[in-house]
Structures are given as structure tokens and as C-alpha cells.
Tab-separated table of N, CA and C in Angstrom:
chain	number	residue	atom	x	y	z
A	9	GLY	N	-9.896	-10.104	-11.734
A	9	GLY	CA	-10.599	-10.894	-10.780
A	9	GLY	C	-11.484	-10.043	-9.896
A	10	GLU	N	-12.281	-10.682	-9.163
A	10	GLU	CA	-13.235	-10.023	-8.284
A	10	GLU	C	-12.601	-9.708	-6.931
A	11	ARG	N	-12.875	-8.523	-6.395
A	11	ARG	CA	-12.397	-8.128	-5.063
A	11	ARG	C	-13.574	-8.148	-4.114
A	12	VAL	N	-13.399	-8.770	-2.970
A	12	VAL	CA	-14.487	-8.881	-1.997
A	12	VAL	C	-14.044	-8.239	-0.694
A	13	LEU	N	-14.906	-7.412	-0.157
A	13	LEU	CA	-14.677	-6.787	1.134
A	13	LEU	C	-15.489	-7.539	2.170
A	14	ILE	N	-14.825	-7.950	3.237
A	14	ILE	CA	-15.508	-8.624	4.340
A	14	ILE	C	-15.398	-7.709	5.555
A	15	ALA	N	-16.524	-7.330	6.115
A	15	ALA	CA	-16.552	-6.446	7.280
A	15	ALA	C	-17.415	-7.085	8.357
A	16	ARG	N	-17.130	-6.726	9.613
A	16	ARG	CA	-17.884	-7.287	10.735
A	16	ARG	C	-18.429	-6.185	11.631
A	17	PRO	N	-19.314	-5.339	11.110
A	17	PRO	CA	-19.894	-4.326	11.989
A	17	PRO	C	-20.835	-4.980	13.000
A	18	ASP	N	-20.699	-4.614	14.254
A	18	ASP	CA	-21.558	-5.167	15.312
A	18	ASP	C	-21.577	-6.691	15.315
A	19	ALA	N	-20.448	-7.312	14.981
A	19	ALA	CA	-20.265	-8.765	14.966
A	19	ALA	C	-21.064	-9.481	13.885
A	20	ASN	N	-21.676	-8.745	12.983
A	20	ASN	CA	-22.340	-9.345	11.824
A	20	ASN	C	-21.332	-9.424	10.688
A	21	VAL	N	-21.333	-10.507	9.946
A	21	VAL	CA	-20.419	-10.652	8.832
A	21	VAL	C	-21.120	-10.179	7.559
A	22	LEU	N	-20.509	-9.175	6.919
A	22	LEU	CA	-21.045	-8.642	5.669
A	22	LEU	C	-19.991	-8.803	4.587
A	23	THR	N	-20.410	-9.244	3.430
A	23	THR	CA	-19.504	-9.339	2.291
A	23	THR	C	-20.110	-8.586	1.127
A	24	ARG	N	-19.234	-7.963	0.334
A	24	ARG	CA	-19.688	-7.309	-0.889
A	24	ARG	C	-18.514	-7.154	-1.830
A	25	THR	N	-18.799	-7.168	-3.084
A	25	THR	CA	-17.749	-6.933	-4.062
A	25	THR	C	-17.502	-5.436	-4.162
A	26	VAL	N	-16.268	-5.081	-4.405
A	26	VAL	CA	-15.899	-3.682	-4.577
A	26	VAL	C	-15.028	-3.562	-5.821
A	27	PRO	N	-15.094	-2.421	-6.484
A	27	PRO	CA	-14.223	-2.215	-7.649
A	27	PRO	C	-12.754	-2.305	-7.251
A	28	ALA	N	-11.922	-2.701	-8.178
A	28	ALA	CA	-10.491	-2.878	-7.907
A	28	ALA	C	-9.857	-1.618	-7.340
A	29	GLU	N	-10.244	-0.454	-7.847
A	29	GLU	CA	-9.631	0.786	-7.376
A	29	GLU	C	-10.031	1.113	-5.928
A	30	VAL	N	-11.253	0.810	-5.540
A	30	VAL	CA	-11.683	1.022	-4.155
A	30	VAL	C	-10.977	0.024	-3.244
A	31	PHE	N	-10.871	-1.217	-3.683
A	31	PHE	CA	-10.159	-2.237	-2.913
A	31	PHE	C	-8.722	-1.792	-2.657
A	32	GLU	N	-8.055	-1.299	-3.692
A	32	GLU	CA	-6.670	-0.843	-3.556
A	32	GLU	C	-6.570	0.315	-2.574
A	33	ALA	N	-7.493	1.250	-2.656
A	33	ALA	CA	-7.494	2.378	-1.723
A	33	ALA	C	-7.637	1.888	-0.289
A	34	LEU	N	-8.514	0.930	-0.065
A	34	LEU	CA	-8.715	0.400	1.284
A	34	LEU	C	-7.481	-0.337	1.791
A	35	VAL	N	-6.820	-1.086	0.912
A	35	VAL	CA	-5.588	-1.788	1.300
A	35	VAL	C	-4.523	-0.777	1.716
A	36	VAL	N	-4.366	0.277	0.935
A	36	VAL	CA	-3.353	1.288	1.234
A	36	VAL	C	-3.707	2.028	2.522
A	37	LEU	N	-4.976	2.369	2.719
A	37	LEU	CA	-5.395	3.000	3.970
A	37	LEU	C	-5.105	2.091	5.162
A	38	GLY	N	-5.338	0.801	4.973
A	38	GLY	CA	-5.103	-0.168	6.044
A	38	GLY	C	-3.646	-0.247	6.465
A	39	SER	N	-2.760	0.161	5.577
A	39	SER	CA	-1.331	0.146	5.918
A	39	SER	C	-0.901	1.428	6.626
A	40	GLY	N	-1.858	2.337	6.847
A	40	GLY	CA	-1.545	3.564	7.564
A	40	GLY	C	-1.313	4.776	6.689
A	41	ALA	N	-1.535	4.653	5.406
A	41	ALA	CA	-1.320	5.767	4.487
A	41	ALA	C	-2.434	6.804	4.613
A	42	SER	N	-2.190	7.967	4.057
A	42	SER	CA	-3.191	9.032	4.056
A	42	SER	C	-4.245	8.772	2.978
A	43	LEU	N	-5.336	9.496	3.062
A	43	LEU	CA	-6.384	9.365	2.047
A	43	LEU	C	-5.842	9.747	0.673
A	44	GLY	N	-5.028	10.771	0.613
A	44	GLY	CA	-4.437	11.177	-0.659
A	44	GLY	C	-3.580	10.082	-1.276
A	45	GLU	N	-2.772	9.429	-0.438
A	45	GLU	CA	-1.939	8.323	-0.922
A	45	GLU	C	-2.798	7.163	-1.394
A	46	ALA	N	-3.875	6.895	-0.670
A	46	ALA	CA	-4.776	5.805	-1.055
A	46	ALA	C	-5.464	6.109	-2.378
A	47	LEU	N	-5.876	7.343	-2.563
A	47	LEU	CA	-6.530	7.717	-3.813
A	47	LEU	C	-5.547	7.668	-4.978
A	48	ASP	N	-4.299	8.068	-4.744
A	48	ASP	CA	-3.278	7.946	-5.786
A	48	ASP	C	-3.092	6.492	-6.203
A	49	ALA	N	-3.052	5.593	-5.231
A	49	ALA	CA	-2.900	4.164	-5.529
A	49	ALA	C	-4.096	3.650	-6.307
A	50	ALA	N	-5.274	4.099	-5.938
A	50	ALA	CA	-6.489	3.658	-6.635
A	50	ALA	C	-6.482	4.115	-8.086
A	51	ILE	N	-6.038	5.330	-8.318
A	51	ILE	CA	-6.008	5.859	-9.686
A	51	ILE	C	-4.973	5.116	-10.526
A	52	ARG	N	-3.901	4.635	-9.895
A	52	ARG	CA	-2.927	3.825	-10.641
A	52	ARG	C	-3.548	2.511	-11.099
A	53	VAL	N	-4.501	1.984	-10.329
A	53	VAL	CA	-5.179	0.734	-10.697
A	53	VAL	C	-6.201	0.981	-11.803
A	54	GLN	N	-6.928	2.085	-11.695
A	54	GLN	CA	-7.987	2.413	-12.664
A	54	GLN	C	-7.844	3.888	-13.013
A	55	THR	N	-7.097	4.158	-14.096
A	55	THR	CA	-6.759	5.542	-14.433
A	55	THR	C	-7.976	6.393	-14.795
A	56	THR	N	-9.072	5.786	-15.143
A	56	THR	CA	-10.268	6.550	-15.497
A	56	THR	C	-11.215	6.732	-14.314
A	57	ALA	N	-10.794	6.321	-13.133
A	57	ALA	CA	-11.647	6.420	-11.950
A	57	ALA	C	-11.933	7.876	-11.623
A	58	GLU	N	-13.146	8.135	-11.212
A	58	GLU	CA	-13.553	9.475	-10.792
A	58	GLU	C	-13.242	9.642	-9.307
A	59	LEU	N	-12.629	10.748	-8.957
A	59	LEU	CA	-12.240	10.998	-7.571
A	59	LEU	C	-13.441	10.927	-6.627
A	60	SER	N	-14.557	11.505	-7.018
A	60	SER	CA	-15.739	11.481	-6.139
A	60	SER	C	-16.239	10.058	-5.923
A	61	ASP	N	-16.165	9.209	-6.953
A	61	ASP	CA	-16.583	7.813	-6.806
A	61	ASP	C	-15.649	7.057	-5.872
A	62	LEU	N	-14.343	7.359	-5.959
A	62	LEU	CA	-13.379	6.702	-5.077
A	62	LEU	C	-13.626	7.083	-3.623
A	63	ILE	N	-13.816	8.365	-3.379
A	63	ILE	CA	-14.067	8.816	-2.002
A	63	ILE	C	-15.358	8.206	-1.477
A	64	ARG	N	-16.388	8.187	-2.302
A	64	ARG	CA	-17.662	7.581	-1.893
A	64	ARG	C	-17.480	6.102	-1.592
A	65	GLY	N	-16.739	5.392	-2.436
A	65	GLY	CA	-16.515	3.960	-2.230
A	65	GLY	C	-15.784	3.663	-0.942
A	66	VAL	N	-14.775	4.470	-0.640
A	66	VAL	CA	-14.025	4.289	0.602
A	66	VAL	C	-14.907	4.633	1.799
A	67	ALA	N	-15.624	5.746	1.704
A	67	ALA	CA	-16.441	6.195	2.832
A	67	ALA	C	-17.594	5.249	3.130
A	68	THR	N	-18.173	4.650	2.113
A	68	THR	CA	-19.328	3.776	2.330
A	68	THR	C	-18.948	2.320	2.565
A	69	ALA	N	-17.656	2.017	2.556
A	69	ALA	CA	-17.223	0.634	2.779
A	69	ALA	C	-17.559	0.169	4.191
A	70	GLY	N	-17.662	1.111	5.110
A	70	GLY	CA	-18.013	0.753	6.484
A	70	GLY	C	-16.883	0.152	7.282
A	71	VAL	N	-15.657	0.412	6.893
A	71	VAL	CA	-14.527	-0.192	7.596
A	71	VAL	C	-13.545	0.831	8.161
A	72	ILE	N	-13.807	2.103	7.993
A	72	ILE	CA	-12.939	3.131	8.553
A	72	ILE	C	-13.276	3.287	10.021
A	73	VAL	N	-12.286	3.122	10.892
A	73	VAL	CA	-12.544	3.173	12.335
A	73	VAL	C	-11.991	4.418	13.009
A	74	SER	N	-11.107	5.144	12.322
A	74	SER	CA	-10.613	6.390	12.890
A	74	SER	C	-10.088	7.273	11.768
A	75	ALA	N	-9.956	8.546	12.073
A	75	ALA	CA	-9.431	9.503	11.107
A	75	ALA	C	-8.775	10.642	11.858
A	76	SER	N	-7.837	11.296	11.211
A	76	SER	CA	-7.207	12.462	11.814
A	76	SER	C	-6.841	13.443	10.709
A	77	ILE	N	-6.651	14.689	11.106
A	77	ILE	CA	-6.276	15.732	10.163
A	77	ILE	C	-4.883	16.216	10.523
A	78	ASP	N	-3.995	16.196	9.548
A	78	ASP	CA	-2.632	16.674	9.746
A	78	ASP	C	-2.631	18.172	9.468
A	79	ARG	N	-2.641	18.959	10.497
A	79	ARG	CA	-2.737	20.414	10.345
A	79	ARG	C	-1.380	21.063	10.092
A	80	GLU	N	-0.310	20.298	10.084
A	80	GLU	CA	1.021	20.852	9.864
A	80	GLU	C	1.305	21.115	8.389
A	81	ASN	N	0.591	20.468	7.499
A	81	ASN	CA	0.850	20.625	6.060
A	81	ASN	C	-0.105	21.590	5.444
């Protein structure tokens, strides 16, 4: 089926379809997981997905509102 991302930057409603693996990565990120965990989940959905395409898809989705670096690991 088709996955649709709905975002509201600056109170404008934007919709676009996204590949299943990018959608899965965004869902996992939304639950508080790390980028690595999100990418692992995306690859489980689409085993032939390219890592650079996944990162680009997540980064260009326009829905990431914060980020942090865990310097302990």
C-alpha cells in the first residue's frame, strides 16, 4: 500500500508519498529511537534499500524537530 507523510511546516499542510522504508524509519524515530535503530527498521522493510537514500529520505521529510549526539558510546 501507499504511505503518505503529512507535515505542517509553518501551519501549511503538506502531503507526499514516501517509500515504505522511509515511512518505517520515520515511525521508529517518532517513538524516540536513534537514527541507527530507525535505519535498521527501514532495512527490515526493504532489504535492498540504500543507506544513503534512507538518510536522504529521512532528512528531507521535513519533520525532524530536534537531534542530539550520544557522546558516551
